[in-house]
Coordinates of C-alpha atoms in Angstrom, one line a residue:
M191 CA -45.7 51.8 0.0
F192 CA -44.4 53.4 -3.1
R193 CA -43.2 50.1 -4.4
H194 CA -46.7 48.6 -3.9
A195 CA -48.3 51.5 -5.7
K196 CA -45.9 51.1 -8.7
A197 CA -46.7 47.4 -8.7
A198 CA -50.4 48.0 -8.7
I199 CA -50.1 50.5 -11.6
A200 CA -48.0 48.1 -13.6
A201 CA -50.6 45.3 -13.0
L202 CA -53.4 47.6 -14.1
A203 CA -51.5 48.6 -17.2
C204 CA -50.9 44.9 -18.0
A205 CA -54.6 44.1 -17.6
L206 CA -55.6 47.0 -19.8
A207 CA -53.2 45.8 -22.5
V208 CA -54.6 42.2 -22.3
A209 CA -58.3 43.2 -22.4
P210 CA -58.4 44.0 -26.1
A211 CA -56.6 40.8 -26.9
L212 CA -59.1 38.8 -25.0
A213 CA -62.0 40.7 -26.7
Q214 CA -60.5 39.7 -30.1
Q215 CA -59.8 36.1 -29.2
G216 CA -60.9 33.7 -31.8
T217 CA -63.7 31.3 -30.9
L218 CA -61.5 28.2 -31.4
D219 CA -58.9 29.5 -29.0
K220 CA -61.7 30.4 -26.5
V221 CA -63.2 26.9 -26.7
K222 CA -59.8 25.3 -26.4
Q223 CA -58.9 27.3 -23.3
S224 CA -62.3 26.9 -21.5
G225 CA -63.2 23.4 -22.8
S226 CA -66.7 24.8 -23.4
I227 CA -68.9 26.4 -26.1
T228 CA -71.9 28.6 -25.5
I229 CA -75.0 28.1 -27.7
G230 CA -77.7 30.8 -27.9
H231 CA -81.2 29.4 -28.2
R232 CA -84.8 30.5 -28.3
D233 CA -87.6 29.5 -25.9
A234 CA -90.5 29.2 -28.4
S235 CA -89.3 29.0 -32.0
I236 CA -90.8 25.6 -32.7
P237 CA -89.5 23.4 -34.2
F238 CA -86.1 25.2 -34.6
S239 CA -85.2 26.1 -31.1
Y240 CA -87.4 25.9 -28.0
Y241 CA -87.9 24.4 -24.6
D242 CA -89.3 20.8 -24.2
D243 CA -91.4 19.7 -21.3
K244 CA -88.2 19.3 -19.2
Q245 CA -87.2 22.9 -19.9
M246 CA -84.3 21.7 -22.1
P247 CA -83.4 23.4 -25.4
V248 CA -84.3 21.2 -28.3
G249 CA -85.1 21.6 -32.0
Y250 CA -83.9 21.4 -35.6
A251 CA -81.3 24.2 -35.3
L252 CA -80.0 22.7 -32.1
D253 CA -79.5 19.3 -33.7
I254 CA -77.5 21.0 -36.5
C255 CA -75.5 22.9 -34.0
M256 CA -74.5 19.7 -32.3
K257 CA -73.0 18.6 -35.6
I258 CA -70.9 21.8 -35.5
V259 CA -69.9 21.1 -31.9
D260 CA -68.7 17.6 -32.9
A261 CA -66.6 19.1 -35.7
V262 CA -65.0 21.7 -33.3
K263 CA -64.2 18.9 -30.9
Q264 CA -62.4 17.0 -33.7
E265 CA -60.6 20.1 -35.0
L266 CA -59.3 20.9 -31.5
K267 CA -58.6 17.2 -30.7
L268 CA -60.5 17.5 -27.5
P269 CA -62.1 14.4 -25.9
S270 CA -65.2 16.4 -25.0
I271 CA -66.6 19.9 -25.1
R272 CA -69.0 21.2 -22.4
V273 CA -72.0 22.8 -24.0
N274 CA -73.5 25.8 -22.2
Y275 CA -76.9 27.1 -23.2
Q276 CA -77.9 30.8 -23.1
L277 CA -81.5 31.9 -23.8
V278 CA -81.7 34.7 -26.3
T279 CA -84.4 36.9 -27.8
S280 CA -85.0 38.5 -31.2
A281 CA -83.8 41.8 -29.7
N282 CA -80.7 40.7 -27.9
R283 CA -79.3 37.8 -30.0
I284 CA -77.0 40.0 -32.1
P285 CA -75.5 42.0 -29.2
L286 CA -74.9 38.8 -27.2
M287 CA -73.0 37.3 -30.2
A288 CA -71.0 40.5 -30.8
N289 CA -69.9 40.8 -27.1
G290 CA -68.8 37.2 -26.8
T291 CA -71.6 35.9 -24.5
I292 CA -72.6 33.3 -27.0
D293 CA -70.5 31.5 -29.6
L294 CA -73.2 30.1 -31.9
E295 CA -76.8 31.2 -32.2
C296 CA -79.0 28.2 -33.0
G297 CA -82.5 29.4 -33.8
S298 CA -84.7 30.9 -36.5
T299 CA -82.6 33.9 -37.5
T300 CA -82.8 35.4 -40.9
N301 CA -79.5 35.9 -42.7
N302 CA -79.5 39.2 -44.6
L303 CA -77.0 41.7 -45.9
D304 CA -77.7 44.2 -43.2
R305 CA -77.1 41.8 -40.4
Q306 CA -73.9 40.6 -42.1
K307 CA -72.4 44.0 -41.2
Q308 CA -72.6 43.0 -37.5
V309 CA -72.3 39.2 -37.5
W310 CA -71.5 36.3 -39.8
F311 CA -73.6 33.3 -40.7
T312 CA -72.9 29.7 -41.7
N313 CA -74.6 28.0 -44.6
T314 CA -78.3 28.4 -44.7
H315 CA -80.3 25.7 -42.9
F316 CA -83.8 26.6 -43.9
V317 CA -85.6 28.8 -46.4
T318 CA -88.9 30.4 -45.4
A319 CA -91.0 33.4 -46.4
N320 CA -92.4 36.4 -44.6
R321 CA -96.3 36.1 -44.5
W322 CA -99.1 36.9 -42.1
I323 CA -101.6 34.8 -40.2
A324 CA -105.1 35.9 -39.4
K325 CA -108.4 34.4 -38.5
K326 CA -110.3 33.2 -41.6
S327 CA -113.3 35.4 -40.5
A328 CA -111.0 38.5 -41.0
N329 CA -110.8 37.7 -44.7
A330 CA -107.3 39.2 -44.8
K331 CA -106.1 37.9 -48.1
S332 CA -104.2 40.9 -49.4
L333 CA -102.3 43.9 -48.1
N334 CA -105.2 46.1 -48.9
D335 CA -107.4 44.0 -46.6
L336 CA -105.0 45.0 -43.8
K337 CA -105.4 48.7 -44.5
G338 CA -106.0 50.7 -41.3
K339 CA -105.9 47.5 -39.1
T340 CA -103.8 46.7 -36.1
I341 CA -101.0 44.4 -37.1
V342 CA -98.5 42.7 -34.8
S343 CA -95.0 41.3 -35.2
T344 CA -92.1 40.3 -33.0
A345 CA -89.7 43.0 -31.7
G346 CA -86.2 42.9 -33.2
T347 CA -87.1 40.8 -36.3
T348 CA -86.7 41.5 -40.0
N349 CA -90.4 40.9 -40.3
I350 CA -91.5 44.0 -38.2
K351 CA -89.0 46.1 -40.1
Q352 CA -90.3 45.0 -43.5
I353 CA -94.0 45.4 -42.7
T354 CA -93.3 48.9 -41.3
E355 CA -91.5 49.8 -44.5
I356 CA -94.3 48.5 -46.6
N357 CA -96.9 50.3 -44.5
T358 CA -95.1 53.6 -45.1
A359 CA -94.3 53.0 -48.8
Q360 CA -97.9 52.0 -49.7
N361 CA -99.6 54.4 -47.3
L362 CA -101.7 51.6 -45.7
G363 CA -102.3 53.3 -42.4
M364 CA -101.8 50.1 -40.4
N365 CA -101.2 50.3 -36.6
I366 CA -98.1 48.2 -36.2
V367 CA -97.4 47.0 -32.7
S368 CA -94.5 44.9 -31.4
A369 CA -94.6 41.8 -29.2
N370 CA -91.9 40.4 -27.0
G371 CA -92.1 36.9 -28.5
H372 CA -93.9 34.9 -31.1
P373 CA -96.5 33.3 -28.7
E374 CA -97.4 36.8 -27.4
A375 CA -97.9 38.0 -30.9
F376 CA -100.1 35.0 -31.9
Q377 CA -102.1 35.5 -28.8
M378 CA -103.0 39.0 -29.8
V379 CA -104.5 37.6 -33.0
E380 CA -106.2 34.9 -31.0
T381 CA -107.8 37.4 -28.6
G382 CA -108.7 39.9 -31.3
R383 CA -106.3 42.6 -30.2
A384 CA -104.6 42.4 -33.7
V385 CA -106.0 41.3 -37.0
A386 CA -102.8 39.7 -38.3
F387 CA -99.4 38.6 -37.2
V388 CA -96.5 39.1 -39.7
M389 CA -93.8 36.5 -39.3
D390 CA -91.9 33.7 -41.1
D391 CA -94.4 31.2 -42.4
I392 CA -92.9 28.1 -40.9
L393 CA -93.2 29.7 -37.4
L394 CA -96.8 30.7 -38.1
Y395 CA -97.7 27.1 -39.2
S396 CA -96.2 25.9 -35.9
L397 CA -98.1 28.4 -33.7
A398 CA -101.4 27.6 -35.5
A399 CA -100.9 23.9 -35.2
Q400 CA -100.5 24.3 -31.4
S401 CA -103.5 26.6 -31.0
R402 CA -106.9 25.6 -29.5
N403 CA -108.6 25.9 -32.9
P404 CA -106.1 25.4 -35.7
N405 CA -108.8 25.5 -38.4
D406 CA -109.8 29.1 -37.4
Y407 CA -106.6 30.5 -39.0
E408 CA -105.3 31.2 -42.4
I409 CA -101.8 32.0 -43.6
S410 CA -101.5 34.5 -46.4
K411 CA -100.7 33.2 -49.9
V412 CA -98.9 36.5 -50.4
A413 CA -95.2 36.3 -49.5
L414 CA -93.6 39.6 -48.6
S415 CA -90.0 38.3 -48.9
V416 CA -87.8 35.2 -49.0
E417 CA -86.1 34.5 -45.6
P418 CA -83.0 32.3 -45.5
Y419 CA -82.2 31.1 -41.9
G420 CA -78.6 30.9 -40.8
I421 CA -76.7 30.0 -37.6
M422 CA -74.9 33.1 -36.4
L423 CA -71.2 33.3 -35.4
R424 CA -69.0 36.2 -34.6
K425 CA -67.9 38.5 -37.5
D426 CA -64.3 38.3 -38.7
D427 CA -63.6 34.9 -37.1
A428 CA -62.4 33.2 -40.3
A429 CA -60.8 30.2 -38.6
F430 CA -64.0 29.3 -36.7
K431 CA -66.2 29.9 -39.8
K432 CA -64.1 27.5 -41.9
V433 CA -64.7 24.7 -39.4
V434 CA -68.4 25.6 -39.0
D435 CA -69.0 25.8 -42.8
A436 CA -67.2 22.5 -43.4
A437 CA -69.4 20.8 -40.7
M438 CA -72.6 22.1 -42.3
A439 CA -71.4 21.1 -45.8
N440 CA -70.6 17.6 -44.5
T441 CA -74.0 17.3 -42.9
Y442 CA -75.6 18.1 -46.2
K443 CA -73.2 16.0 -48.4
S444 CA -73.5 12.9 -46.1
G445 CA -77.3 13.0 -46.2
A446 CA -77.5 13.4 -42.4
I447 CA -79.6 16.5 -43.0
N448 CA -82.5 14.4 -44.3
A449 CA -83.0 12.5 -41.0
I450 CA -82.7 15.8 -39.0
Y451 CA -85.3 17.5 -41.3
D452 CA -87.7 14.5 -41.1
K453 CA -87.4 14.4 -37.3
W454 CA -88.6 18.0 -36.9
F455 CA -90.8 18.7 -39.9
Q456 CA -92.4 15.3 -40.9
K457 CA -92.9 13.6 -37.6
P458 CA -94.6 14.5 -34.3
V459 CA -92.4 16.8 -32.2
P460 CA -92.3 17.3 -28.4
P461 CA -93.9 18.3 -26.1
K462 CA -97.3 18.1 -27.7
S463 CA -96.5 15.5 -30.5
I464 CA -97.7 17.9 -33.2
N465 CA -96.7 17.0 -36.8
L466 CA -96.1 20.1 -38.8
N467 CA -96.0 18.0 -42.0
V468 CA -93.9 20.6 -43.9
P469 CA -92.1 18.9 -46.9
M470 CA -88.6 20.2 -47.8
S471 CA -88.8 23.2 -50.2
E472 CA -87.2 23.2 -53.6
Q473 CA -85.2 26.3 -52.4
F474 CA -83.7 24.3 -49.5
K475 CA -83.0 21.3 -51.7
K476 CA -80.9 23.6 -53.9
V477 CA -79.0 24.8 -50.8
I478 CA -78.2 21.2 -49.8
K479 CA -76.8 20.5 -53.3
N480 CA -74.8 23.8 -53.3
P481 CA -74.4 25.2 -49.7
T482 CA -74.4 29.0 -49.5
D483 CA -74.3 31.6 -46.7
S484 CA -75.7 34.3 -49.0
G485 CA -77.9 36.9 -47.3
D486 CA -79.3 38.0 -50.7
P487 CA -82.9 36.7 -51.2
K488 CA -82.3 36.5 -55.0
S489 CA -79.8 33.6 -54.3
Y490 CA -82.8 31.5 -53.3
Q491 CA -85.2 32.2 -56.1

């Protein structure tokens, strides 16, 4: 009995010693051992990361992530890698990356200096701006036009943080409410529960294009900030980042990015065959020539 107790204690001590090592295990080692990689994706960030009519994750960011998966497969000399998909939200995507649930987050996530304290990003794959959408009848052309009005944004985003800071700094008296997702926030504007929805302009174009009456809406000419999108990976995983960054740089250098971009921004996309018709910005063309993972908006001006 005593021997069994000693053996159990020894086994427990061994498990406790191994746990931190597993927690700190590099992504490449994790993939090699399991033969799989887990991609975090969104359900409604069209055209970056969303569900198609078969409830499969698709999108611009997903296509880029598959280039990364191919590079990881070559690096590890594996015949194949099983890709697992994990739905994430604006609120939980960073915790799920930090705790090892996901290995790459392929969506519409802004890379900024604050987030870089918690996670790392690979080279920027899109450059957008923080704006607002409102019905044309609201005549919400400037921040002053939003004074004292109800404004919505999505929980857990840089957008809601920024509009809250602006509201306080400029004493605008806006009633800022959070929504659980982009579609819910847009619906609040659609139904009159909010005057404007503050979000990345590319996502606003997408939501307006899918709405019942696209011509009813107007996106602000005023840009509150520049927002570089990046694919997230775990912080302090230098070996994995080296492979990921090289895959991104090769996708840009080879010209493969042009076909991926055209597929999602210049052609009809599933499931409703809506063409967003968004040409590649000058800021992103600069990134393609000189890839960067900078979280500083000034790097994209």
